[in-house]
Amino acid sequence: MAASSTTAFTASLACARPDSLIFLRRSAGGFGIRSIAMPLRSRRLWRGRIRSEAATDIGVKSASNSRASSISALEQFKALGSDRYMKERSSIAVIGLSVHTAPVEMREKLAVPEALWSRAIGELCNLNHIEEAAVLSTCNRMEIYVVALSWHRGIREVMEWMSKTSGIPVSELRDHLFMLRDSDATRHLFEVAAGLDSLVLGEGQILAQVKQVVKVAQSSGGLGKNIDRLFKDAISTGKKVRTETNISSGAVSVSSAAVELALMKLPASYALSARMLLVGAGKMGKLVIKHLAAKGCKSVVVVNPSIAKVDAIREELEDIEIIYKPLTEMLSSAAEADVVFTSTASETPLFLKEHVENLPPVSENFGGFRLFVDISVPRNVGSCVSEVKTARLYNVDDLKEVVEANKEDRLRKAMEAQAIITKELKSFEAWRDSLETVPTIKKLRSYAERIKSAELEKCIQKMGDDVLTKKVRRAVEDLASGIVNKLLHGPLQHLRCDGSDSRTLDETLENMHALNRMFSLDTEKAILEQKIKAKVEKVQS
């Protein structure tokens, strides 16, 4: 595998027509596919069309020694014109789909359970052009955040990974995916964390889910410094938006929208007397019970694999009777229910057509229909249930009817939120821009320290150890260090790009390139070679 993987990798480096790999166009909506308009911002929400690039086999010799093969691949990289990559900075990118761009049938195929996030991050980081990665997968979205060594090749590799893991052809994925780069990708995550991109504008659960990405990745050592800082800044921004705009006030969550939808579909005079069943006692399920209680429901049956979570909910919610049933009694409990809510992590449907059509009919007081409200992704209730004449099936995509009713006020607050996001975005970009010059600063300091050490050694040899006391020696060393620091102060000041002064990134980068040339630091190429070598060695390990 080592030789073939290296061949494929170096071959991909040889195919250097970055403008030929991906064609971008604006989406049909003009500036992004959204059901919730953001009038203060024109988002560049692109759909990508990837065309395959013929990889030329440049023939890396089969190696008995992984180190020799690694060096060979690196030498070929240099020979193939690494200047192409010097001009392309590593990009932060997000590629994915959400409730705004893809139906639930598509989202459930791409959903990654939380237990598999760490593995997914590892697989993504093993792709040739991906340096860092994170996965945000919820019932309303599946988004992959990466730092790509090459934008075009990185995006292509992520799309192929998504296709492989979901079983959906790339050609079919293209119609639903969105791709955003650098500041657009950063702004998108900040908006997601702030609840501006949610089906329910301002909902709070998404912030907890963004926090969970960081928690899971930290436990597995998966996040690199760029993605780690990106997600932490997004969490901070989400908190600020909620605190300073009160956008979550009166906002409905997915769970409360599900309750609203069920009550909306029931005859008003009988709605609160309907027999309620909830399958799943997780976070979403707990919120369903909470909102049922708030609406005046007095009792709910909860089916769950264990009673522990149900007992914990009982202790917290005392205004509603909670009746526990084991999973083995799910169908018999459904037979006695008028409304069935489902919210579990099951990857296969719990209710199918043959299950539902054998259930006894419900009272005519409820229209003769048993309601199934499925807020799980993947879905817990098969789409075939909608074929049963005595059943009505609703999933997360059907909640828009409820959401539209109370979003007008929060849209005004969303405009205020954009000002906060813009400020936080500038702060993050200033931090990331400052990283550009760090290697040059380190190399310049190292260069100066080498000269200082060499000249000190000459001076001490001339003076002789018998002349130098410890005090005199320390004074000479301090003098040399002081001269170096004062000489470096000016150049290093001109390498600052952290938003603390008026210097632009372009000006700072010009200064960096000038210092690289003057002192022959060759920083950019050295860093890139290091990245390439690390990738080659990872493929071969």
XYZ file of C-alpha atoms in Angstrom, residues 209-495:
287
model
C -24.096 20.575 19.769
C -21.237 22.829 18.609
C -19.756 22.574 22.129
C -20.031 18.797 21.907
C -17.923 18.773 18.723
C -15.071 20.390 20.655
C -15.529 18.082 23.648
C -15.491 14.909 21.551
C -12.559 16.069 19.431
C -10.481 17.096 22.453
C -10.945 13.700 24.053
C -9.663 12.038 20.885
C -6.985 14.635 20.078
C -8.645 15.316 16.737
C -8.788 19.108 16.382
C -5.858 21.100 14.978
C -5.166 24.647 16.173
C -7.144 26.370 13.381
C -10.331 24.314 13.725
C -10.039 24.304 17.514
C -9.851 28.119 17.610
C -12.620 28.382 14.993
C -15.087 26.309 17.037
C -14.197 27.966 20.346
C -14.694 31.424 18.819
C -17.999 30.213 17.337
C -19.165 29.107 20.792
C -18.159 32.462 22.263
C -19.998 34.269 19.454
C -23.112 32.146 19.938
C -23.188 33.059 23.641
C -22.720 36.775 22.910
C -25.525 36.817 20.353
C -27.948 35.166 22.754
C -26.960 37.448 25.628
C -26.890 40.753 23.754
C -29.833 40.318 21.364
C -32.118 38.013 23.372
C -32.801 36.223 20.078
C -33.738 33.017 21.895
C -36.537 34.711 23.808
C -39.785 33.067 22.771
C -38.008 30.920 20.230
C -39.285 27.421 19.644
C -36.984 24.418 19.546
C -37.385 21.428 17.245
C -39.022 19.567 20.135
C -41.469 22.360 20.978
C -42.260 22.797 17.284
C -43.072 19.079 17.156
C -45.501 19.477 20.064
C -47.041 22.562 18.431
C -47.468 20.688 15.155
C -49.162 17.719 16.848
C -51.597 19.938 18.729
C -52.252 21.925 15.550
C -53.239 18.741 13.710
C -55.585 17.540 16.476
C -59.154 18.882 16.908
C -58.796 21.822 19.319
C -61.471 20.624 21.746
C -59.823 17.204 22.196
C -56.119 18.046 21.780
C -55.183 18.008 25.478
C -57.051 14.762 26.104
C -55.120 12.864 23.424
C -53.082 9.897 24.661
C -49.422 10.828 24.153
C -46.582 8.348 23.600
C -42.893 9.275 23.406
C -40.294 6.785 22.162
C -36.842 7.862 23.377
C -35.902 9.709 26.568
C -32.811 11.574 25.364
C -32.336 15.364 25.243
C -34.899 15.897 22.483
C -37.376 13.540 24.140
C -37.040 15.308 27.462
C -37.863 18.625 25.751
C -40.955 17.038 24.151
C -42.224 16.089 27.615
C -41.397 19.542 28.956
C -43.388 21.270 26.202
C -46.311 18.845 26.519
C -46.470 19.741 30.210
C -46.300 23.461 29.385
C -49.264 23.053 27.035
C -51.350 21.434 29.757
C -50.973 17.721 29.008
C -51.273 15.738 32.233
C -49.821 12.379 31.229
C -47.350 10.840 28.759
C -46.139 7.283 28.227
C -42.392 7.015 27.620
C -40.808 3.988 25.928
C -37.070 3.721 26.518
C -34.494 0.913 26.783
C -33.826 1.748 30.454
C -35.766 3.418 33.235
C -32.849 5.506 34.597
C -33.293 8.430 32.180
C -37.056 8.383 32.650
C -36.645 8.563 36.440
C -34.305 11.538 36.053
C -36.919 13.350 33.932
C -39.621 12.509 36.511
C -37.570 14.193 39.233
C -37.150 17.339 37.145
C -40.678 17.618 35.690
C -43.278 17.204 38.402
C -46.265 18.752 36.582
C -46.876 15.783 34.279
C -47.361 12.064 34.939
C -44.653 10.034 33.182
C -45.414 6.334 32.696
C -42.411 4.177 31.811
C -42.618 1.256 29.360
C -39.693 -0.919 28.189
C -38.765 -1.108 24.518
C -40.388 -4.542 24.257
C -43.773 -2.884 24.849
C -43.364 -0.221 22.160
C -46.001 -1.601 19.768
C -48.536 -2.341 22.477
C -48.020 1.189 23.840
C -48.497 2.627 20.341
C -51.764 0.696 20.076
C -53.086 2.703 23.034
C -51.783 6.105 21.837
C -53.345 8.808 19.687
C -50.061 10.664 19.102
C -46.645 9.010 18.849
C -43.467 11.110 19.103
C -40.182 9.410 18.214
C -36.735 10.661 19.143
C -34.077 7.958 19.313
C -30.611 7.381 17.858
C -31.701 4.194 16.084
C -30.234 3.922 12.598
C -33.119 1.739 11.400
C -36.868 2.518 11.498
C -38.753 1.445 14.621
C -42.162 1.678 12.930
C -42.903 0.275 9.483
C -46.116 -0.045 7.483
C -46.838 -3.580 8.702
C -46.540 -2.459 12.322
C -48.859 0.534 11.994
C -51.594 -0.992 9.850
C -52.127 -3.684 12.512
C -52.704 -1.127 15.275
C -56.325 -0.629 16.409
C -58.065 2.515 15.101
C -58.101 5.700 17.157
C -61.232 7.533 18.252
C -63.202 9.569 15.714
C -62.754 12.455 18.140
C -59.243 12.687 16.732
C -60.338 12.368 13.125
C -59.688 8.637 13.042
C -55.977 9.249 12.435
C -53.041 8.269 14.628
C -50.327 10.955 14.419
C -46.657 9.998 14.136
C -44.301 12.954 14.750
C -40.749 11.808 14.028
C -37.986 14.262 14.978
C -35.106 11.814 14.545
C -32.425 11.729 11.848
C -32.049 8.984 10.707
C -35.809 8.632 10.863
C -37.467 6.319 13.378
C -40.658 5.965 11.336
C -40.398 4.576 7.815
C -41.848 6.695 5.008
C -44.027 3.693 4.117
C -46.163 4.480 7.185
C -47.647 7.406 5.258
C -49.379 4.802 3.054
C -51.500 3.614 5.994
C -54.926 5.248 5.728
C -55.385 5.569 9.488
C -52.007 7.227 10.088
C -50.565 10.680 9.500
C -46.770 10.971 9.445
C -44.719 14.132 10.045
C -40.927 14.513 10.252
C -38.505 17.384 10.973
C -38.979 18.827 7.497
C -42.686 19.343 8.246
C -41.975 21.667 11.176
C -41.560 24.693 8.895
C -45.297 25.267 9.132
C -44.923 25.985 12.851
C -41.667 27.894 12.516
C -43.040 30.439 10.041
C -45.651 31.534 12.567
C -43.284 33.177 15.047
C -40.052 34.130 13.352
C -40.748 37.751 12.357
C -39.598 39.316 15.635
C -36.465 37.159 15.773
C -35.545 38.181 12.223
C -35.175 41.740 13.501
C -32.935 40.444 16.287
C -30.974 38.448 13.706
C -29.966 41.725 12.063
C -28.486 42.874 15.367
C -26.741 39.525 15.682
C -24.982 40.046 12.356
C -23.132 43.076 13.732
C -21.781 40.958 16.602
C -20.794 38.165 14.207
C -18.965 40.582 11.896
C -16.906 41.902 14.808
C -16.016 38.405 16.027
C -15.213 37.339 12.462
C -12.651 40.144 12.130
C -11.061 39.088 15.401
C -10.729 35.460 14.262
C -9.322 36.437 10.861
C -6.778 38.764 12.500
C -5.645 35.852 14.674
C -5.361 33.543 11.675
C -3.556 36.155 9.594
C -1.046 36.560 12.415
C -0.126 32.883 12.009
C 1.238 33.613 8.535
C 4.259 35.436 9.896
C 5.040 33.245 12.921
C 7.443 30.910 11.015
C 9.359 33.898 9.614
C 9.606 35.443 13.089
C 10.956 32.165 14.485
C 13.466 31.687 11.658
C 14.668 35.288 11.845
C 15.172 34.990 15.599
C 16.970 31.675 15.151
C 19.197 33.221 12.448
C 20.079 36.133 14.749
C 20.719 33.823 17.704
C 23.141 31.717 15.653
C 25.133 34.811 14.692
C 25.103 36.057 18.294
C 26.345 32.709 19.634
C 29.114 32.453 17.040
C 30.372 35.999 17.664
C 30.189 35.550 21.430
C 32.294 32.425 21.162
C 34.931 34.300 19.145
C 34.949 37.154 21.630
C 35.325 34.859 24.641
C 38.161 32.931 22.981
C 40.041 36.186 22.293
C 39.578 37.447 25.854
C 40.424 34.123 27.461
C 38.548 32.309 30.197
C 41.059 33.466 32.825
C 40.092 37.103 32.226
C 36.320 36.580 32.302
C 34.597 36.365 35.637
C 31.028 35.080 35.777
C 29.787 38.631 36.209
C 31.715 39.955 33.190
C 30.656 36.988 31.052
C 27.000 37.569 31.938
C 27.365 41.266 31.104
C 28.857 40.468 27.670
C 26.082 37.967 26.934
C 23.427 40.485 28.032
C 25.025 43.110 25.802
C 24.905 40.777 22.794
C 21.284 39.813 23.511
C 20.288 43.438 23.931
C 21.817 44.414 20.581
C 20.049 41.518 18.831
C 16.683 42.342 20.401
C 16.910 46.027 19.504
C 17.931 45.251 15.926
C 15.073 42.742 15.551
C 12.449 44.964 17.164
C 11.766 47.014 14.022
C 11.528 44.120 11.543
C 9.386 42.053 13.914
C 7.022 44.967 14.497
C 6.433 45.070 10.745
C 5.489 41.402 10.805
